[in-house]
PDB file of C-alpha atoms in Angstrom:
ATOM      1  CA  MET A   1      20.585   6.768 -10.868  1.00 36.00           C
ATOM      2  CA  GLN A   2      18.390   9.553  -9.560  1.00 40.00           C
ATOM      3  CA  THR A   3      16.202  12.611 -10.448  1.00 41.00           C
ATOM      4  CA  LYS A   4      13.964  15.748  -9.104  1.00 44.00           C
ATOM      5  CA  MET A   5      10.421  15.468  -9.697  1.00 47.00           C
ATOM      6  CA  ASP A   6       7.519  16.353  -7.844  1.00 78.00           C
ATOM      7  CA  LYS A   7       5.624  13.130  -8.255  1.00 89.00           C
ATOM      8  CA  ILE A   8       5.774  10.322  -5.568  1.00 95.00           C
ATOM      9  CA  VAL A   9       5.571   7.774  -8.537  1.00 96.00           C
ATOM     10  CA  LYS A  10       6.285   7.973 -12.153  1.00 96.00           C
ATOM     11  CA  LEU A  11       5.467   4.884 -14.194  1.00 96.00           C
ATOM     12  CA  SER A  12       6.502   5.609 -17.859  1.00 96.00           C
ATOM     13  CA  ASN A  13       5.689   2.111 -20.624  1.00 96.00           C
ATOM     14  CA  ILE A  14       5.876  -0.529 -18.278  1.00 96.00           C
ATOM     15  CA  ASP A  15       5.743  -3.717 -19.864  1.00 96.00           C
ATOM     16  CA  LYS A  16       5.412  -7.235 -17.997  1.00 95.00           C
ATOM     17  CA  SER A  17       5.276 -10.822 -19.674  1.00 94.00           C
ATOM     18  CA  TYR A  18       5.944 -14.139 -17.955  1.00 91.00           C
ATOM     19  CA  HIS A  19       6.753 -17.204 -19.709  1.00 86.00           C
ATOM     20  CA  VAL A  20       4.058 -19.739 -19.199  1.00 82.00           C
ATOM     21  CA  GLY A  21       5.350 -23.487 -20.570  1.00 80.00           C
ATOM     22  CA  GLY A  22       6.316 -23.081 -24.249  1.00 81.00           C
ATOM     23  CA  SER A  23       4.226 -19.684 -24.621  1.00 88.00           C
ATOM     24  CA  THR A  24       4.556 -15.448 -23.395  1.00 87.00           C
ATOM     25  CA  LEU A  25       1.665 -14.607 -21.652  1.00 88.00           C
ATOM     26  CA  GLN A  26       1.851 -10.998 -21.662  1.00 92.00           C
ATOM     27  CA  VAL A  27       0.407  -8.906 -18.150  1.00 94.00           C
ATOM     28  CA  LEU A  28       1.114  -4.878 -18.392  1.00 96.00           C
ATOM     29  CA  ARG A  29       1.165  -2.951 -21.816  1.00 95.00           C
ATOM     30  CA  GLN A  30       3.082  -0.201 -21.708  1.00 95.00           C
ATOM     31  CA  VAL A  31       1.463   1.350 -18.323  1.00 95.00           C
ATOM     32  CA  SER A  32       2.616   4.545 -18.092  1.00 95.00           C
ATOM     33  CA  VAL A  33       0.648   7.017 -14.530  1.00 95.00           C
ATOM     34  CA  ASN A  34       1.344   9.434 -12.561  1.00 95.00           C
ATOM     35  CA  VAL A  35       0.759   9.801  -8.437  1.00 96.00           C
ATOM     36  CA  GLU A  36       1.618  13.301  -6.869  1.00 95.00           C
ATOM     37  CA  LYS A  37       2.236  13.721  -3.421  1.00 94.00           C
ATOM     38  CA  GLY A  38      -0.844  14.017  -1.073  1.00 95.00           C
ATOM     39  CA  ASP A  39      -3.307  11.887  -3.920  1.00 96.00           C
ATOM     40  CA  PHE A  40      -5.090   9.421  -4.118  1.00 97.00           C
ATOM     41  CA  LEU A  41      -5.718   6.997  -6.483  1.00 97.00           C
ATOM     42  CA  ALA A  42      -7.185   3.763  -7.502  1.00 96.00           C
ATOM     43  CA  ILE A  43      -6.650   1.528 -10.235  1.00 95.00           C
ATOM     44  CA  LEU A  44      -9.726  -0.632 -10.357  1.00 95.00           C
ATOM     45  CA  GLY A  45      -9.536  -3.763 -12.348  1.00 93.00           C
ATOM     46  CA  ALA A  46     -11.049  -7.201 -13.191  1.00 91.00           C
ATOM     47  CA  SER A  47      -9.584 -10.469 -11.813  1.00 87.00           C
ATOM     48  CA  GLY A  48      -6.723 -10.935 -14.045  1.00 87.00           C
ATOM     49  CA  SER A  49      -6.604  -8.073 -15.536  1.00 92.00           C
ATOM     50  CA  GLY A  50      -3.051  -7.500 -14.508  1.00 93.00           C
ATOM     51  CA  LYS A  51      -3.874  -5.510 -11.520  1.00 92.00           C
ATOM     52  CA  SER A  52      -1.656  -8.005  -8.418  1.00 91.00           C
ATOM     53  CA  THR A  53       1.313  -7.833 -11.518  1.00 94.00           C
ATOM     54  CA  LEU A  54       0.990  -3.670 -11.500  1.00 95.00           C
ATOM     55  CA  MET A  55       0.893  -3.406  -7.702  1.00 93.00           C
ATOM     56  CA  ASN A  56       3.263  -5.971  -7.192  1.00 93.00           C
ATOM     57  CA  ILE A  57       5.948  -3.566  -9.649  1.00 95.00           C
ATOM     58  CA  ILE A  58       5.204  -0.605  -7.704  1.00 96.00           C
ATOM     59  CA  GLY A  59       5.432  -2.626  -4.445  1.00 95.00           C
ATOM     60  CA  CYS A  60       8.867  -3.244  -5.637  1.00 95.00           C
ATOM     61  CA  MET A  61       8.096  -7.314  -4.802  1.00 92.00           C
ATOM     62  CA  ASP A  62       8.448  -7.828  -8.621  1.00 92.00           C
ATOM     63  CA  THR A  63      10.180  -5.945 -12.121  1.00 91.00           C
ATOM     64  CA  ALA A  64       9.224  -4.806 -14.642  1.00 94.00           C
ATOM     65  CA  ASP A  65      10.876  -5.827 -18.387  1.00 94.00           C
ATOM     66  CA  ASP A  66      10.314  -2.329 -19.659  1.00 95.00           C
ATOM     67  CA  GLY A  67       9.893   0.855 -19.054  1.00 95.00           C
ATOM     68  CA  SER A  68      11.071   3.251 -16.296  1.00 95.00           C
ATOM     69  CA  TYR A  69       9.523   3.689 -12.686  1.00 96.00           C
ATOM     70  CA  PHE A  70      10.765   6.265 -10.521  1.00 96.00           C
ATOM     71  CA  LEU A  71       9.459   6.715  -6.555  1.00 96.00           C
ATOM     72  CA  ASP A  72      10.186   9.198  -4.613  1.00 93.00           C
ATOM     73  CA  ASP A  73      12.978  10.298  -6.967  1.00 90.00           C
ATOM     74  CA  ILE A  74      14.254   6.972  -7.055  1.00 93.00           C
ATOM     75  CA  GLU A  75      14.762   5.387 -10.183  1.00 94.00           C
ATOM     76  CA  VAL A  76      13.266   1.392  -8.862  1.00 94.00           C
ATOM     77  CA  THR A  77      14.010   0.308 -12.512  1.00 90.00           C
ATOM     78  CA  THR A  78      17.808   0.635 -11.956  1.00 90.00           C
ATOM     79  CA  CYS A  79      17.463  -1.683  -8.439  1.00 92.00           C
ATOM     80  CA  ASN A  80      18.913  -4.882  -7.285  1.00 92.00           C
ATOM     81  CA  ASP A  81      17.347  -6.989  -5.119  1.00 92.00           C
ATOM     82  CA  ALA A  82      19.185  -5.351  -2.023  1.00 92.00           C
ATOM     83  CA  GLN A  83      17.968  -1.976  -3.163  1.00 92.00           C
ATOM     84  CA  LEU A  84      14.659  -3.138  -3.636  1.00 93.00           C
ATOM     85  CA  THR A  85      14.047  -4.205   0.128  1.00 90.00           C
ATOM     86  CA  ARG A  86      15.244  -0.982   1.403  1.00 89.00           C
ATOM     87  CA  LEU A  87      12.803   0.713  -0.994  1.00 91.00           C
ATOM     88  CA  ARG A  88       9.625  -1.418   0.177  1.00 91.00           C
ATOM     89  CA  ASN A  89      10.630  -1.232   4.105  1.00 88.00           C
ATOM     90  CA  GLU A  90      11.878   2.502   3.840  1.00 89.00           C
ATOM     91  CA  LYS A  91       9.662   4.753   1.286  1.00 93.00           C
ATOM     92  CA  ILE A  92       6.265   1.794   1.261  1.00 95.00           C
ATOM     93  CA  GLY A  93       3.410   1.334   3.530  1.00 95.00           C
ATOM     94  CA  PHE A  94       1.010  -2.225   3.022  1.00 94.00           C
ATOM     95  CA  VAL A  95      -2.162  -2.681   3.461  1.00 94.00           C
ATOM     96  CA  PHE A  96      -3.811  -6.391   2.330  1.00 90.00           C
ATOM     97  CA  GLN A  97      -6.841  -8.201   1.948  1.00 86.00           C
ATOM     98  CA  LYS A  98      -5.543 -10.535   4.527  1.00 89.00           C
ATOM     99  CA  TYR A  99      -3.567  -8.533   7.972  1.00 89.00           C
ATOM    100  CA  HIS A 100      -0.893 -10.643   8.119  1.00 91.00           C
ATOM    101  CA  LEU A 101      -0.549  -9.500  11.776  1.00 95.00           C
ATOM    102  CA  ILE A 102       0.727 -11.851  14.127  1.00 96.00           C
ATOM    103  CA  PRO A 103      -1.632 -14.081  16.250  1.00 96.00           C
ATOM    104  CA  GLN A 104       0.474 -14.048  19.594  1.00 96.00           C
ATOM    105  CA  TYR A 105       1.396 -10.781  19.040  1.00 97.00           C
ATOM    106  CA  THR A 106      -0.127  -7.773  21.218  1.00 97.00           C
ATOM    107  CA  ILE A 107      -1.611  -5.198  19.091  1.00 96.00           C
ATOM    108  CA  LEU A 108       1.308  -2.550  20.140  1.00 97.00           C
ATOM    109  CA  GLN A 109       3.870  -4.802  19.371  1.00 96.00           C
ATOM    110  CA  ASN A 110       2.389  -5.909  15.981  1.00 96.00           C
ATOM    111  CA  VAL A 111       2.436  -2.045  14.764  1.00 96.00           C
ATOM    112  CA  ILE A 112       5.838  -1.439  16.139  1.00 96.00           C
ATOM    113  CA  LEU A 113       7.634  -4.273  14.796  1.00 94.00           C
ATOM    114  CA  PRO A 114       8.526  -1.864  11.871  1.00 93.00           C
ATOM    115  CA  LEU A 115      10.182   0.586  13.498  1.00 93.00           C
ATOM    116  CA  LEU A 116      12.099  -2.410  15.532  1.00 93.00           C
ATOM    117  CA  ILE A 117      13.258  -3.867  12.392  1.00 88.00           C
ATOM    118  CA  ARG A 118      14.707  -0.780  10.969  1.00 87.00           C
ATOM    119  CA  GLY A 119      16.978  -0.411  14.713  1.00 90.00           C
ATOM    120  CA  GLN A 120      14.824   1.688  16.367  1.00 91.00           C
ATOM    121  CA  SER A 121      14.846   1.668  20.286  1.00 94.00           C
ATOM    122  CA  ARG A 122      11.606  -0.545  21.877  1.00 93.00           C
ATOM    123  CA  ARG A 123      11.834   3.291  24.471  1.00 94.00           C
ATOM    124  CA  ASP A 124      12.035   5.224  21.203  1.00 95.00           C
ATOM    125  CA  ALA A 125       9.369   3.438  19.483  1.00 95.00           C
ATOM    126  CA  ILE A 126       6.582   2.816  21.926  1.00 96.00           C
ATOM    127  CA  PRO A 127       5.327   6.547  21.878  1.00 96.00           C
ATOM    128  CA  ILE A 128       5.250   5.919  17.626  1.00 96.00           C
ATOM    129  CA  ALA A 129       3.068   3.226  17.412  1.00 96.00           C
ATOM    130  CA  GLU A 130       0.987   4.359  20.116  1.00 96.00           C
ATOM    131  CA  GLU A 131       0.552   7.229  18.527  1.00 95.00           C
ATOM    132  CA  MET A 132      -0.730   5.482  14.849  1.00 94.00           C
ATOM    133  CA  ILE A 133      -2.586   3.432  17.363  1.00 96.00           C
ATOM    134  CA  ARG A 134      -4.608   6.144  18.856  1.00 94.00           C
ATOM    135  CA  MET A 135      -5.104   7.572  14.708  1.00 92.00           C
ATOM    136  CA  VAL A 136      -7.000   4.735  13.592  1.00 93.00           C
ATOM    137  CA  GLY A 137      -8.656   4.475  17.366  1.00 92.00           C
ATOM    138  CA  LEU A 138      -7.993   1.569  19.010  1.00 94.00           C
ATOM    139  CA  GLU A 139      -6.494   3.153  21.587  1.00 92.00           C
ATOM    140  CA  GLU A 140      -7.995   0.675  24.386  1.00 92.00           C
ATOM    141  CA  ARG A 141      -6.422  -1.973  22.701  1.00 92.00           C
ATOM    142  CA  LEU A 142      -3.264  -2.208  23.044  1.00 93.00           C
ATOM    143  CA  ASN A 143      -2.406  -5.131  24.333  1.00 94.00           C
ATOM    144  CA  HIS A 144      -4.986  -6.953  23.016  1.00 96.00           C
ATOM    145  CA  ARG A 145      -4.465 -10.057  20.210  1.00 96.00           C
ATOM    146  CA  PRO A 146      -5.484 -10.153  16.770  1.00 95.00           C
ATOM    147  CA  ASN A 147      -7.718 -12.311  17.547  1.00 95.00           C
ATOM    148  CA  GLU A 148      -9.959 -10.610  19.899  1.00 96.00           C
ATOM    149  CA  LEU A 149     -10.464  -7.603  17.085  1.00 95.00           C
ATOM    150  CA  SER A 150     -12.757  -7.677  14.869  1.00 94.00           C
ATOM    151  CA  GLY A 151     -11.775  -7.799  11.165  1.00 94.00           C
ATOM    152  CA  GLY A 152     -12.416  -4.496  10.542  1.00 94.00           C
ATOM    153  CA  GLN A 153     -10.398  -3.557  13.507  1.00 95.00           C
ATOM    154  CA  GLN A 154      -7.514  -6.031  12.813  1.00 95.00           C
ATOM    155  CA  GLN A 155      -6.988  -4.147   9.472  1.00 93.00           C
ATOM    156  CA  ARG A 156      -7.059  -0.679  11.447  1.00 94.00           C
ATOM    157  CA  VAL A 157      -3.792  -2.411  12.518  1.00 96.00           C
ATOM    158  CA  ALA A 158      -2.926  -3.271   9.172  1.00 95.00           C
ATOM    159  CA  ILE A 159      -2.885   0.285   8.684  1.00 96.00           C
ATOM    160  CA  ALA A 160      -1.125   1.453  11.881  1.00 95.00           C
ATOM    161  CA  ARG A 161       1.544  -0.571  11.049  1.00 95.00           C
ATOM    162  CA  ALA A 162       2.099   0.362   8.147  1.00 95.00           C
ATOM    163  CA  LEU A 163       1.925   3.771   8.117  1.00 94.00           C
ATOM    164  CA  VAL A 164       4.490   3.803  11.281  1.00 94.00           C
ATOM    165  CA  THR A 165       7.590   4.286   9.668  1.00 93.00           C
ATOM    166  CA  THR A 166       6.037   7.692   7.897  1.00 93.00           C
ATOM    167  CA  PRO A 167       6.155   5.733   4.076  1.00 94.00           C
ATOM    168  CA  ALA A 168       5.815   7.987   0.734  1.00 94.00           C
ATOM    169  CA  LEU A 169       3.142   5.532  -0.179  1.00 96.00           C
ATOM    170  CA  LEU A 170       0.958   4.098   1.584  1.00 96.00           C
ATOM    171  CA  LEU A 171      -0.331   0.852  -1.486  1.00 96.00           C
ATOM    172  CA  ALA A 172      -3.591  -0.903  -0.497  1.00 96.00           C
ATOM    173  CA  ASP A 173      -4.159  -3.932  -1.924  1.00 93.00           C
ATOM    174  CA  GLU A 174      -7.994  -4.819  -2.260  1.00 93.00           C
ATOM    175  CA  PRO A 175      -8.340  -3.125   1.886  1.00 93.00           C
ATOM    176  CA  THR A 176     -11.767  -3.852   1.949  1.00 92.00           C
ATOM    177  CA  GLY A 177     -12.286  -6.943   0.149  1.00 89.00           C
ATOM    178  CA  ALA A 178     -12.514  -9.365   3.614  1.00 86.00           C
ATOM    179  CA  LEU A 179     -15.108  -7.086   5.339  1.00 90.00           C
ATOM    180  CA  ASP A 180     -18.625  -6.456   5.548  1.00 90.00           C
ATOM    181  CA  SER A 181     -19.918  -3.796   3.397  1.00 91.00           C
ATOM    182  CA  GLN A 182     -21.317  -1.255   6.393  1.00 92.00           C
ATOM    183  CA  THR A 183     -17.085  -1.886   8.310  1.00 93.00           C
ATOM    184  CA  SER A 184     -15.791  -1.751   4.006  1.00 93.00           C
ATOM    185  CA  LYS A 185     -17.282   2.353   4.077  1.00 93.00           C
ATOM    186  CA  GLU A 186     -15.801   2.693   7.283  1.00 93.00           C
ATOM    187  CA  ILE A 187     -12.521   1.444   6.084  1.00 94.00           C
ATOM    188  CA  LEU A 188     -12.851   3.736   3.048  1.00 95.00           C
ATOM    189  CA  SER A 189     -13.642   6.412   5.167  1.00 94.00           C
ATOM    190  CA  LEU A 190     -10.231   6.309   7.419  1.00 94.00           C
ATOM    191  CA  PHE A 191      -7.670   6.142   4.110  1.00 95.00           C
ATOM    192  CA  GLY A 192      -9.764   9.709   3.119  1.00 95.00           C
ATOM    193  CA  ARG A 193      -8.938  10.943   6.438  1.00 93.00           C
ATOM    194  CA  LEU A 194      -5.234   9.579   6.089  1.00 94.00           C
ATOM    195  CA  ASN A 195      -5.716  11.177   2.791  1.00 95.00           C
ATOM    196  CA  ASP A 196      -6.568  14.592   3.876  1.00 95.00           C
ATOM    197  CA  MET A 197      -3.841  14.528   6.401  1.00 93.00           C
ATOM    198  CA  GLY A 198      -1.536  14.684   3.587  1.00 93.00           C
ATOM    199  CA  ASN A 199      -0.977  11.166   2.806  1.00 95.00           C
ATOM    200  CA  THR A 200      -0.063   9.470  -0.202  1.00 96.00           C
ATOM    201  CA  ILE A 201      -2.011   6.353  -1.219  1.00 97.00           C
ATOM    202  CA  ILE A 202      -2.457   4.101  -4.222  1.00 97.00           C
ATOM    203  CA  MET A 203      -4.894   1.601  -4.061  1.00 97.00           C
ATOM    204  CA  ILE A 204      -5.987  -1.797  -5.992  1.00 95.00           C
ATOM    205  CA  THR A 205      -9.244  -2.730  -6.269  1.00 95.00           C
ATOM    206  CA  HIS A 206     -11.824  -4.471  -8.568  1.00 93.00           C
ATOM    207  CA  ASP A 207     -14.890  -2.832  -6.781  1.00 93.00           C
ATOM    208  CA  GLN A 208     -16.333  -0.012  -8.869  1.00 93.00           C
ATOM    209  CA  ASN A 209     -17.530   1.182  -5.128  1.00 93.00           C
ATOM    210  CA  VAL A 210     -14.693   0.668  -3.683  1.00 94.00           C
ATOM    211  CA  ALA A 211     -12.473   3.006  -6.075  1.00 94.00           C
ATOM    212  CA  ARG A 212     -14.681   5.957  -5.856  1.00 93.00           C
ATOM    213  CA  TYR A 213     -13.454   6.945  -2.617  1.00 94.00           C
ATOM    214  CA  SER A 214     -10.335   7.752  -3.995  1.00 96.00           C
ATOM    215  CA  LYS A 215      -9.687  11.087  -6.179  1.00 95.00           C
ATOM    216  CA  ARG A 216      -8.817   9.506  -8.893  1.00 95.00           C
ATOM    217  CA  VAL A 217      -9.725   6.297 -10.727  1.00 96.00           C
ATOM    218  CA  VAL A 218      -7.801   4.324 -13.627  1.00 95.00           C
ATOM    219  CA  TYR A 219      -8.968   1.848 -15.386  1.00 94.00           C
ATOM    220  CA  LEU A 220      -6.962  -1.332 -15.975  1.00 94.00           C
ATOM    221  CA  ASN A 221      -8.365  -3.977 -18.519  1.00 93.00           C
ATOM    222  CA  ASP A 222      -6.091  -6.863 -20.203  1.00 92.00           C
ATOM    223  CA  GLY A 223      -3.158  -5.192 -18.732  1.00 93.00           C
ATOM    224  CA  VAL A 224      -3.923  -1.636 -21.337  1.00 93.00           C
ATOM    225  CA  LEU A 225      -4.102   1.551 -18.405  1.00 90.00           C
ATOM    226  CA  GLY A 226      -7.207   3.133 -19.879  1.00 84.00           C
ATOM    227  CA  ASN A 227      -8.929   6.331 -18.816  1.00 73.00           C
ATOM    228  CA  GLU A 228      -8.950   8.177 -15.934  1.00 72.00           C
ATOM    229  CA  SER A 229     -12.007   9.208 -13.767  1.00 71.00           C
ATOM    230  CA  VAL A 230     -11.780  11.572 -11.364  1.00 71.00           C
ATOM    231  CA  SER A 231     -14.390  10.572  -8.305  1.00 65.00           C
TER     232      SER A 231
END
C-alpha cells in the first residue's frame, strides 16, 4: 500500500521488543518522528537507549512490532523480506562506523559495486562512480586500495559508495566513531555540504558534539523519543 506525502521518513508509534530468556525487553516505545526531503536529523542516545534498534528499523534491516513506517511513500511495515531488501538497495545509502570496504578492490571498484549489483553496465557506471569520488575529494586515489588510505579517506570512500545510487535517504551510524577529532570535523563538514546539496540525512550518534552538526536533534532515552532541539 502506498500513500502520497511530502516526507521521506514517517515513523508513527513504533514499538519493538525482544524476548530474552523468559522475559520481554521493551526496546522502543511509541516512537514517532518525521523527516522531510533535505532534512538533516541526528538521533542522539547513550548506549542501550535503543538507537541501534531504531536505526535498523529505519534502514529496513529489522521490523517493528507495532506502529507504522513510511519510507519515500512506501509503507515499510507491510513489506516482506524481499521487498525490504529492495527498499534497502533502492532507497537507502548506508554509512557505518566501520567502513566495510572490500580490501582487495580499488577505490573505484568499491564505489562502483552498488551500481553493478543493480545491473548497470560498467561503462555507464564508471563516470557516475568517478563523480562521487570527486565529490568527496579523492579523485587522485581512484586506483588505490583501502589499506593505502587513512581512516578519514576510507570513510569518504564509504560515503561516495552510499551516494552512488542516488538514495532517497543517507543513513549514518556513528560515522565518526573510529576517527580522531580533526578528521571527524572534516567528515561532519562533508555531511553538511552533502545536505546543502539536497541530500536527506539521518545520523545516529551518542556524541552531542557530533549531533550539533545536524539541523535537528531528537533524544532517545530508554526507547522513548524525547524533545527535539534545533542545531
